[in-house]
XYZ file of C-alpha atoms in Angstrom:
567
model
C -97.914 63.573 14.352
C -94.340 63.028 14.489
C -92.805 59.644 13.528
C -91.768 57.498 16.454
C -88.050 57.220 17.134
C -86.314 54.523 15.162
C -84.727 51.880 17.274
C -82.614 50.416 14.546
C -80.234 51.578 11.692
C -79.594 50.385 8.071
C -75.605 49.806 7.533
C -74.284 49.425 4.010
C -70.673 48.027 3.632
C -68.546 48.871 0.571
C -67.083 47.597 -1.610
C -69.007 44.456 -0.793
C -72.472 46.143 -1.107
C -73.822 43.941 1.749
C -76.438 45.691 3.780
C -78.721 45.039 6.722
C -80.610 46.489 9.581
C -79.374 46.295 13.148
C -80.395 47.558 16.617
C -79.070 51.176 17.633
C -75.695 50.559 19.583
C -74.531 47.463 17.609
C -70.837 47.420 17.250
C -70.047 47.954 13.483
C -67.795 44.885 13.652
C -70.794 42.675 14.890
C -72.974 43.920 12.091
C -70.097 43.080 9.583
C -69.726 39.606 10.894
C -73.571 39.035 10.766
C -73.507 40.017 7.136
C -70.351 38.051 6.322
C -68.322 41.000 5.451
C -64.674 40.067 6.019
C -63.372 42.735 8.442
C -60.028 41.640 9.933
C -60.154 41.313 13.768
C -56.973 39.899 15.318
C -57.695 40.698 18.937
C -61.264 39.523 19.215
C -62.824 43.055 19.522
C -60.634 44.561 22.443
C -59.232 47.700 20.558
C -55.624 46.227 20.710
C -54.718 45.131 17.217
C -56.150 48.138 15.082
C -56.942 45.973 12.028
C -60.557 46.511 12.096
C -60.354 50.043 11.067
C -63.295 51.427 8.788
C -64.261 54.733 7.374
C -67.604 56.448 7.334
C -68.645 57.349 3.714
C -70.177 60.698 4.185
C -72.917 61.973 1.745
C -76.369 61.102 0.510
C -76.625 57.770 -0.968
C -79.847 57.953 -2.981
C -79.525 54.206 -4.067
C -79.599 53.295 -0.415
C -81.790 56.132 0.642
C -79.301 56.902 3.357
C -77.701 60.233 4.300
C -74.446 59.015 5.904
C -72.330 61.034 8.138
C -69.562 60.744 10.929
C -72.303 61.273 13.566
C -74.000 58.100 12.386
C -71.671 56.254 14.587
C -70.893 56.842 18.261
C -68.097 59.136 19.348
C -64.907 57.781 20.042
C -64.739 56.213 23.506
C -61.886 55.792 25.958
C -60.557 52.504 24.352
C -60.456 54.084 20.872
C -58.898 57.284 22.284
C -56.257 55.121 24.061
C -55.565 53.280 20.834
C -55.298 56.576 18.817
C -52.795 58.251 21.423
C -50.601 55.118 21.435
C -50.557 53.848 17.959
C -52.100 56.594 15.781
C -55.705 56.639 14.169
C -56.628 58.825 11.369
C -59.496 61.321 11.853
C -61.737 59.573 9.360
C -60.937 56.058 10.735
C -62.734 54.202 13.331
C -62.191 51.019 15.001
C -65.147 48.849 14.080
C -65.221 46.767 17.227
C -65.699 50.137 19.310
C -67.938 52.309 17.047
C -71.563 51.503 17.453
C -74.448 52.356 15.182
C -76.644 55.607 15.932
C -78.229 56.079 12.444
C -78.209 54.745 8.873
C -74.600 54.724 7.548
C -72.414 53.568 4.791
C -69.213 51.998 5.821
C -66.041 51.591 3.643
C -63.818 48.666 4.683
C -60.245 49.718 3.245
C -58.068 47.076 1.797
C -55.788 47.107 4.903
C -58.786 45.842 6.942
C -60.025 43.238 4.594
C -59.318 39.613 5.027
C -57.100 38.818 2.135
C -57.098 35.583 0.401
C -54.477 33.534 2.194
C -51.980 31.297 0.485
C -52.278 27.831 2.164
C -49.359 25.670 2.120
C -50.406 22.507 3.986
C -49.327 19.933 1.261
C -49.522 16.273 2.009
C -46.600 14.061 2.576
C -46.671 10.373 1.416
C -46.117 7.672 3.991
C -46.161 3.849 3.490
C -49.540 2.563 4.817
C -51.571 -0.447 4.807
C -54.662 0.038 2.616
C -57.608 -1.141 4.727
C -60.430 1.385 3.991
C -63.637 1.336 6.083
C -65.683 1.439 2.705
C -65.459 -1.383 0.112
C -67.098 -1.409 -3.307
C -68.996 -4.631 -4.477
C -70.410 -5.101 -8.059
C -73.488 -7.289 -8.211
C -76.057 -8.536 -10.530
C -79.500 -8.078 -9.113
C -82.491 -10.497 -10.008
C -85.168 -8.692 -11.985
C -88.630 -8.528 -10.188
C -91.064 -11.385 -10.755
C -94.721 -11.200 -10.270
C -94.815 -14.806 -9.318
C -92.024 -14.332 -6.593
C -92.875 -11.091 -5.059
C -90.212 -9.204 -3.288
C -88.685 -5.724 -2.912
C -85.855 -4.330 -4.866
C -83.848 -3.954 -1.678
C -84.522 -7.588 -0.664
C -83.282 -8.896 -3.990
C -80.080 -6.466 -3.654
C -79.404 -8.050 -0.153
C -79.862 -11.604 -1.507
C -77.301 -10.857 -4.349
C -74.863 -9.497 -1.889
C -75.274 -12.555 0.351
C -74.920 -15.042 -2.561
C -72.080 -13.296 -4.546
C -69.998 -11.893 -1.766
C -71.097 -13.740 1.244
C -72.336 -10.511 2.994
C -75.174 -10.859 5.490
C -77.148 -8.844 7.946
C -76.508 -5.762 6.240
C -78.390 -2.430 7.113
C -79.299 0.180 4.381
C -79.502 3.959 4.775
C -82.850 5.516 3.882
C -81.084 7.583 1.317
C -80.152 4.526 -0.582
C -83.613 3.073 -0.560
C -84.944 6.371 -1.992
C -82.832 6.072 -5.196
C -82.363 2.481 -5.310
C -85.059 1.620 -7.920
C -83.867 4.169 -10.354
C -80.144 2.999 -10.083
C -81.082 -0.600 -10.527
C -82.959 0.153 -13.784
C -80.389 2.595 -14.974
C -77.683 -0.066 -14.557
C -79.804 -2.760 -16.177
C -79.968 -4.518 -12.756
C -76.092 -4.321 -12.443
C -74.932 -2.020 -9.772
C -72.044 -1.161 -7.462
C -72.749 -1.049 -3.785
C -70.547 0.940 -1.209
C -70.695 -0.984 2.068
C -69.133 0.400 5.324
C -67.548 -1.854 7.985
C -69.079 -4.845 6.204
C -72.438 -4.025 7.738
C -73.987 -0.826 6.380
C -75.068 -0.084 2.556
C -74.166 3.649 2.259
C -74.439 4.102 -1.547
C -75.370 2.443 -4.771
C -74.374 3.453 -8.292
C -75.534 1.986 -11.723
C -73.128 -0.173 -13.431
C -69.586 -0.919 -12.580
C -67.629 1.486 -10.501
C -64.030 0.750 -9.364
C -63.070 3.720 -7.360
C -64.336 5.047 -3.981
C -63.204 8.344 -2.617
C -62.380 9.924 0.848
C -61.384 13.196 2.152
C -58.882 13.944 5.089
C -59.492 17.342 6.493
C -57.127 19.293 8.994
C -59.099 22.002 10.625
C -56.573 24.468 11.921
C -57.145 27.751 13.799
C -55.961 29.609 10.862
C -56.063 27.352 7.961
C -58.256 24.339 6.810
C -56.605 21.846 4.508
C -58.319 18.935 2.638
C -56.884 16.084 0.688
C -58.924 13.710 -1.637
C -57.812 10.131 -1.483
C -58.525 7.022 -3.657
C -59.628 4.583 -1.015
C -58.475 1.699 -3.143
C -54.971 2.663 -3.869
C -54.359 5.252 -1.063
C -53.301 7.797 -3.714
C -53.679 11.627 -2.997
C -55.556 12.703 -6.068
C -56.051 16.583 -5.143
C -55.426 18.907 -2.284
C -56.889 22.385 -1.360
C -56.822 24.683 1.419
C -58.425 27.984 2.661
C -58.170 30.272 5.473
C -60.518 29.445 8.498
C -63.363 31.867 8.175
C -63.810 31.855 11.872
C -60.907 34.393 11.877
C -63.372 37.168 11.564
C -64.660 36.115 14.969
C -61.129 36.095 16.516
C -57.702 35.428 15.427
C -56.783 32.859 18.182
C -58.728 30.111 19.935
C -59.473 32.128 23.177
C -60.734 35.021 21.110
C -63.200 32.771 19.382
C -64.327 31.192 22.846
C -64.587 34.846 24.147
C -66.856 35.797 21.214
C -69.170 32.849 22.176
C -69.214 33.890 25.851
C -69.987 37.542 24.823
C -72.572 36.643 22.290
C -75.365 34.347 23.352
C -75.880 31.818 20.473
C -72.462 32.983 18.858
C -71.510 29.173 18.825
C -73.856 28.817 15.886
C -71.865 31.354 13.837
C -68.729 29.642 14.405
C -70.223 26.075 13.772
C -71.737 27.265 10.543
C -68.766 29.001 9.155
C -66.379 25.984 9.570
C -68.832 23.455 8.199
C -69.456 25.638 5.043
C -65.734 25.942 4.605
C -65.084 22.109 4.823
C -68.001 21.633 2.349
C -66.362 24.067 0.059
C -63.088 22.352 0.239
C -64.930 19.029 -0.487
C -66.306 20.606 -3.674
C -62.887 22.079 -4.652
C -60.718 18.953 -4.330
C -63.714 17.019 -6.154
C -63.655 19.445 -9.121
C -59.744 19.177 -9.228
C -60.172 15.340 -9.632
C -62.993 15.783 -12.087
C -65.472 13.803 -9.697
C -68.723 14.842 -7.963
C -68.537 15.605 -4.238
C -71.285 13.020 -3.906
C -68.762 10.403 -5.016
C -67.002 11.134 -1.656
C -68.080 8.259 0.930
C -65.891 8.865 3.777
C -64.377 11.947 5.476
C -61.712 11.998 8.476
C -61.445 15.186 10.393
C -58.708 16.253 12.755
C -58.268 19.556 14.602
C -57.480 20.988 18.090
C -60.130 20.528 20.775
C -62.049 23.853 20.136
C -62.155 23.113 16.388
C -63.103 19.666 16.790
C -66.127 20.650 19.165
C -67.424 23.306 16.665
C -67.224 20.992 13.697
C -69.368 18.553 15.753
C -71.694 21.332 16.817
C -70.629 21.265 20.391
C -70.351 24.553 22.392
C -66.521 24.717 23.407
C -66.866 27.315 26.255
C -65.814 24.904 28.805
C -62.470 24.882 27.098
C -62.058 28.486 27.804
C -61.246 28.066 31.476
C -59.697 25.494 33.785
C -59.942 22.512 33.998
C -60.427 22.554 30.196
C -63.121 19.857 30.218
C -63.693 18.095 26.853
C -67.372 17.274 26.037
C -66.022 14.077 24.709
C -62.556 12.594 24.228
C -63.430 9.575 22.038
C -63.569 9.335 18.426
C -66.965 10.319 16.819
C -68.478 8.581 13.791
C -71.473 10.443 12.424
C -73.323 10.904 9.172
C -72.037 13.930 7.153
C -75.666 15.034 6.695
C -76.303 15.143 10.466
C -73.548 17.911 10.812
C -74.177 19.782 7.406
C -71.069 18.514 5.490
C -71.807 18.197 1.712
C -70.548 14.721 0.540
C -72.399 11.651 -0.472
C -75.606 11.495 1.586
C -74.695 8.208 3.033
C -71.242 9.129 3.690
C -69.924 9.460 7.162
C -67.379 11.791 9.078
C -64.897 10.219 11.393
C -63.359 12.653 13.925
C -60.228 11.333 15.481
C -60.260 11.362 19.462
C -59.030 14.231 21.313
C -56.377 13.375 23.997
C -56.964 15.827 27.012
C -57.382 19.598 27.511
C -56.019 21.362 24.572
C -54.199 18.510 22.985
C -56.611 17.455 20.374
C -57.316 15.112 17.486
C -54.667 17.009 15.333
C -52.018 15.622 17.865
C -53.637 12.165 17.325
C -53.246 12.409 13.652
C -49.596 13.331 13.876
C -48.988 10.431 16.205
C -50.524 8.071 13.556
C -48.554 9.580 10.680
C -45.237 9.653 12.394
C -45.877 6.357 14.567
C -43.109 7.164 17.265
C -44.870 4.352 19.212
C -43.162 1.872 16.867
C -39.564 3.225 17.357
C -36.893 2.660 19.996
C -35.297 5.993 19.645
C -36.780 8.997 21.274
C -38.624 11.374 18.946
C -39.634 15.071 19.331
C -42.406 15.930 16.945
C -43.679 19.544 16.854
C -46.784 20.488 14.858
C -45.978 24.211 14.457
C -49.072 26.115 14.107
C -51.354 28.718 15.901
C -51.871 26.101 18.599
C -48.860 24.031 18.579
C -48.793 20.346 19.636
C -45.556 18.718 21.184
C -44.870 15.131 21.385
C -41.987 13.314 23.027
C -41.455 9.619 23.257
C -41.059 6.120 21.764
C -42.598 2.682 21.978
C -42.183 2.661 25.660
C -44.071 5.938 26.458
C -45.682 8.866 24.901
C -46.049 12.257 26.208
C -47.952 15.339 24.559
C -48.675 19.128 25.467
C -50.127 21.895 23.602
C -48.478 25.270 23.319
C -50.132 28.573 22.213
C -47.756 30.246 19.679
C -50.040 31.652 16.973
C -50.484 35.463 17.485
C -46.788 36.223 16.623
C -46.585 33.951 13.809
C -49.825 35.322 12.491
C -48.949 38.944 12.704
C -50.878 40.074 15.758
C -47.745 41.095 17.770
C -45.583 41.956 14.801
C -45.487 45.650 13.622
C -45.422 44.749 9.925
C -46.798 41.208 10.195
C -49.665 39.679 8.317
C -50.916 36.218 7.260
C -49.393 34.533 4.326
C -50.975 36.217 1.183
C -49.643 37.509 -2.111
C -47.146 40.344 -1.305
C -46.023 38.962 2.021
C -42.302 38.294 2.489
C -41.616 34.937 3.116
C -37.732 34.379 2.744
C -35.158 36.650 3.891
C -31.394 36.747 3.593
C -28.998 39.533 4.942
C -25.390 40.097 3.834
C -23.147 39.554 6.669
C -20.936 42.439 5.695
C -23.074 45.111 4.428
C -26.313 44.166 6.261
C -28.253 44.674 3.039
C -31.269 42.431 2.700
C -32.797 40.362 -0.001
C -36.089 38.688 0.285
C -38.829 36.778 -1.505
C -42.540 37.407 -1.506
C -45.453 34.997 -1.885
C -46.479 34.963 -5.509
C -42.960 35.705 -6.854
C -40.212 33.236 -7.151
C -37.661 35.951 -7.606
C -35.457 37.386 -4.874
C -35.684 41.201 -4.477
C -32.286 41.948 -5.880
C -33.210 40.373 -9.367
C -33.724 43.247 -11.917
C -37.145 41.549 -12.788
C -38.457 41.643 -9.131
C -40.208 45.043 -9.122
C -42.139 44.162 -12.476
C -43.152 40.711 -11.052
C -44.535 42.112 -7.832
C -46.349 45.201 -9.335
C -49.683 43.590 -8.913
C -49.389 42.485 -5.417
C -46.820 44.885 -3.854
C -44.853 44.232 -0.891
C -47.370 44.409 1.962
C -45.840 42.837 5.154
C -44.014 39.853 6.476
C -45.727 36.303 7.185
C -44.790 33.694 9.688
C -42.021 32.028 7.794
C -40.358 35.484 6.853
C -40.650 36.514 10.569
C -38.709 33.317 11.635
C -36.135 33.815 9.022
C -35.320 37.517 9.446
C -34.778 37.133 13.093
C -32.485 34.282 12.451
C -30.629 36.306 9.887
C -30.293 39.246 12.138
C -28.628 37.157 14.563
C -26.164 35.549 12.214
C -25.355 39.067 10.738
C -24.603 40.523 14.186
C -27.700 42.879 14.362
C -28.973 41.186 17.478
C -27.191 39.674 20.381
C -27.783 36.340 21.975
C -30.432 37.986 24.252
C -32.212 39.179 21.236
C -31.417 42.836 21.662
C -30.968 44.886 18.576
C -27.514 46.442 18.686
C -27.468 50.212 18.135
C -23.850 50.112 17.268
C -24.569 48.082 14.184
C -25.795 51.365 12.759
C -22.322 52.240 11.971
C -22.340 49.416 9.292
C -25.667 50.240 7.764
C -28.227 52.931 7.705
C -30.868 50.134 7.861
C -30.385 50.134 11.751
C -32.448 53.144 12.882
C -33.566 54.531 16.191
C -36.976 53.463 17.407
C -37.769 55.338 20.485
C -35.387 54.102 23.251
C -34.451 51.059 21.166
C -33.532 50.231 17.623
C -35.031 48.682 14.412
C -33.932 47.180 11.325
C -35.388 48.311 7.972
C -36.166 45.296 5.780
C -38.005 47.099 3.071
C -37.632 50.924 2.566
C -40.711 51.429 0.472
C -44.649 51.867 0.751
C -45.235 50.393 3.188
C -41.849 50.557 5.066
C -41.432 47.108 6.666
C -39.088 47.192 9.590
C -38.216 44.770 12.338
C -38.574 46.339 15.814
C -37.171 45.247 19.319
C -40.796 44.372 20.237
C -41.166 42.054 17.102
C -38.006 40.311 18.054
C -39.278 39.822 21.646
C -42.603 38.482 20.386
C -40.850 35.884 18.306
C -38.660 35.076 21.230
C -41.715 34.428 23.346
C -43.373 32.319 20.684
C -40.238 30.280 20.265
C -39.809 30.124 24.016
C -43.331 28.574 24.436
C -42.328 25.867 21.982
C -39.038 25.396 23.766
C -40.563 25.324 27.377
C -43.055 22.738 26.160
C -40.469 20.556 24.645
C -38.054 20.811 27.665
C -40.853 19.971 30.039
C -41.819 16.728 28.228
C -38.193 15.857 27.916
C -37.666 16.262 31.685
C -40.935 14.159 32.332
C -39.682 11.580 29.935
C -36.172 11.675 31.609
C -34.029 12.566 28.590
C -31.722 15.437 28.034
C -31.551 15.028 24.084
C -33.725 13.355 21.568
C -32.725 11.042 18.700
C -35.171 12.341 16.064
C -36.871 15.685 15.491
C -39.830 16.221 13.148
C -41.439 19.575 12.267
C -44.961 19.524 10.895
C -47.811 21.898 10.339
C -48.392 24.947 8.093
C -45.433 26.744 9.635
C -43.140 23.708 10.405
C -43.205 22.559 6.880
C -41.923 25.746 5.542
C -39.271 26.704 8.226
C -35.852 26.630 6.334
C -33.705 24.122 8.199
C -30.621 26.295 7.837
């Protein structure tokens, strides 16, 4: 009797070694995402970016009991063939978003398709603030139990707080009650109590404890940053950041909404990954400051509306189409445990309010930090990022808008573009006479014309160009006369330098003649022009609505804005 046909297939990914069974016809990219294999996917699975390329490892793999061959995947379809004819695709390469499973297979994810470790540069900037934390610490001595005056440990703690600090009508979280008796006895009846809003006991520690800690989190589309703060002094004690792991479901916001729309229950994947990333950052900054993550009693979160929805466990699909309705535009105050964030069990997460549409809590955070509402002069504030926020106004009136600028800055529309990672070009200078470039790459402080440069970048190589580098090279090309005011690369500049080369019916500038060759094409310049135009158009529209032709003050913020060279 013959065996019944199999309706699923085993897929093994190398070099990670992750494996799993999936129904036949499952796209390789979907299987990778389910297993947590970081395959780059910029375009959201539409066979446009080509960054999700994989290879079938052919042969018999006894360890996995798999005979893997090219026929284990579906043949190239129309979308893959179109990509191959337009941009080229090696015979042994497949687009994982298009190739589907037909049989057991071993898939190799080449280095070029892996999501590299990103260099996150969202540093904090100090501002003068009034220290008024929502959580305060109180040291009390609690009466010991007495058989002649029977009462619970909690009741005697409440009595001590009432007598010593005039705090009454306090509520107590169940997690505190569960550990209270051990804390009281470990502290010899002297404990430090964390009270939130003068109404809720959220934590108790044995003995005297002076410091309380909170974390500020900025959840961006591309990067997530966390800053650990001393709630008593306001000092920033540690900072950390990481790439938003949701990137494997789509590079930009709409790609992620599209993923949810096309995959029922897909929002759970995005919710889980962003919450895990926040908890990992909480642990990271706690380790830096040599404290436990359970010492953190408060967290504040900001993000664009889609990120804010996902952190709070809300499906953001309504933000994918007009009228871009928010589930809630007010602030949300929730127990960290209720949304799977790992800090103190009694700690809260406070999510700032979104404003409207795609103008989110990150914009509210910028407003609080820059306080243009306290100024007479008109400010223009731009939070430059994948989804930029633009604010114009003063104490009389404030206007805000969002502008999607991310794909070009993140490399999705740049021929040699990539996210900020070791080996990416981040600074560029072009000699005005010879048109010879020099540049810096992430991970090396030397310019490329330094004799020791090659030695210092030998481990990372020169892999591409990141956001700040793209902005600088286009500006330098203009200043050097390589492009005109309209952004056209001038072919006659080729008489000045061999770095100006023909590129079809246009021209390109060779920034790095090596492996790989990094060049700036006419399409690259146009992509940057479009991204910058989106920012400019948003700013001009707000200025027109405000009734001004110029502003008195300009502030750039965000991962890109903070690293743009003002020159």
